[in-house]
C-alpha positions as YAML, in Angstrom:
chain: A
units: angstrom
residues:
- id: 1
  name: MET
  ca: [-7.91, 187.71, -146.02]
- id: 2
  name: ARG
  ca: [-8.92, 184.27, -144.77]
- id: 3
  name: PHE
  ca: [-6.68, 182.63, -147.43]
- id: 4
  name: MET
  ca: [-3.74, 184.02, -145.50]
- id: 5
  name: ARG
  ca: [-4.63, 181.46, -142.74]
- id: 6
  name: SER
  ca: [-5.00, 178.68, -145.13]
- id: 7
  name: ARG
  ca: [-2.58, 175.64, -144.70]
- id: 8
  name: PHE
  ca: [-0.89, 174.43, -147.61]
- id: 9
  name: ARG
  ca: [1.85, 172.01, -148.92]
- id: 10
  name: LEU
  ca: [3.99, 172.69, -152.02]
- id: 11
  name: TRP
  ca: [5.99, 170.02, -153.58]
- id: 12
  name: LYS
  ca: [7.61, 169.32, -156.89]
- id: 13
  name: GLU
  ca: [7.96, 166.16, -159.14]
- id: 14
  name: TRP
  ca: [10.06, 165.83, -162.04]
- id: 15
  name: THR
  ca: [7.74, 164.83, -164.82]
- id: 16
  name: LYS
  ca: [8.41, 161.68, -166.77]
- id: 17
  name: TRP
  ca: [6.69, 162.78, -169.86]
- id: 18
  name: ASN
  ca: [8.51, 165.98, -170.30]
- id: 19
  name: GLY
  ca: [12.01, 166.16, -169.06]
- id: 20
  name: ASN
  ca: [12.21, 170.03, -169.29]
- id: 21
  name: SER
  ca: [9.41, 170.52, -166.77]
- id: 22
  name: TRP
  ca: [8.87, 170.58, -163.25]
- id: 23
  name: LEU
  ca: [5.39, 169.54, -162.08]
- id: 24
  name: TYR
  ca: [4.22, 171.63, -159.01]
- id: 25
  name: LYS
  ca: [1.35, 170.24, -156.76]
- id: 26
  name: ILE
  ca: [-0.24, 172.32, -154.36]
- id: 27
  name: GLU
  ca: [-2.72, 170.96, -151.87]
- id: 28
  name: VAL
  ca: [-4.55, 173.71, -149.89]
- id: 29
  name: LEU
  ca: [-6.67, 173.09, -146.80]
- id: 30
  name: PHE
  ca: [-8.83, 176.08, -146.09]
- id: 31
  name: GLY
  ca: [-9.72, 176.91, -142.44]
- id: 32
  name: MET
  ca: [-11.97, 174.75, -140.38]
- id: 33
  name: ALA
  ca: [-12.50, 170.96, -140.53]
- id: 34
  name: HIS
  ca: [-15.77, 170.98, -142.66]
- id: 35
  name: SER
  ca: [-14.00, 173.36, -145.25]
- id: 36
  name: PRO
  ca: [-13.32, 171.49, -148.51]
- id: 37
  name: SER
  ca: [-9.56, 170.78, -149.35]
- id: 38
  name: PHE
  ca: [-8.53, 171.63, -153.17]
- id: 39
  name: GLU
  ca: [-5.55, 170.05, -154.74]
- id: 40
  name: TYR
  ca: [-4.05, 172.32, -157.61]
- id: 41
  name: VAL
  ca: [-1.59, 171.32, -159.89]
- id: 42
  name: LEU
  ca: [0.99, 173.94, -161.38]
- id: 43
  name: HIS
  ca: [3.17, 173.44, -164.32]
- id: 44
  name: TRP
  ca: [6.29, 175.61, -165.41]
- id: 45
  name: GLU
  ca: [8.54, 175.36, -168.31]
- id: 46
  name: ARG
  ca: [11.61, 176.27, -166.23]
- id: 47
  name: PRO
  ca: [13.19, 173.60, -164.21]
- id: 48
  name: GLY
  ca: [13.87, 174.24, -160.69]
- id: 49
  name: TYR
  ca: [11.49, 177.47, -160.49]
- id: 50
  name: ILE
  ca: [10.40, 178.27, -156.81]
- id: 51
  name: ILE
  ca: [7.45, 179.89, -156.09]
- id: 52
  name: THR
  ca: [7.32, 182.26, -153.40]
- id: 53
  name: THR
  ca: [4.67, 182.68, -150.63]
- id: 54
  name: GLU
  ca: [3.60, 185.85, -152.08]
- id: 55
  name: GLU
  ca: [3.11, 184.44, -155.67]
- id: 56
  name: LEU
  ca: [1.27, 181.18, -154.11]
- id: 57
  name: HIS
  ca: [-1.16, 183.30, -151.91]
- id: 58
  name: ARG
  ca: [-1.97, 185.38, -154.99]
- id: 59
  name: TRP
  ca: [-2.69, 182.51, -157.05]
- id: 60
  name: ILE
  ca: [-4.76, 180.74, -154.44]
- id: 61
  name: LYS
  ca: [-6.57, 184.21, -153.98]
- id: 62
  name: ASP
  ca: [-7.24, 184.16, -157.90]
- id: 63
  name: LYS
  ca: [-8.14, 180.51, -158.04]
- id: 64
  name: LYS
  ca: [-10.77, 181.11, -155.23]
- id: 65
  name: ARG
  ca: [-12.16, 184.16, -156.85]
- id: 66
  name: GLY
  ca: [-12.56, 181.98, -160.12]
- id: 67
  name: LEU
  ca: [-14.40, 179.27, -158.31]
- id: 68
  name: ARG
  ca: [-17.10, 181.60, -157.07]
- id: 69
  name: SER
  ca: [-17.65, 183.09, -160.45]
...
């Protein structure tokens, strides 16, 4: 479960082009210094939606699985 040790930052910005949406940006820094870093953008239609750590880890895991295939 290497992704569980990943460091990540999650922040949200109010989108200027769509007043009804929050733009969530996740920057994921995997493990060691030579590992690549990925920046993901998540978008929800519900203002103020808060992502949980479990949801974030599940999303990262799915994303990494998709990157391998």
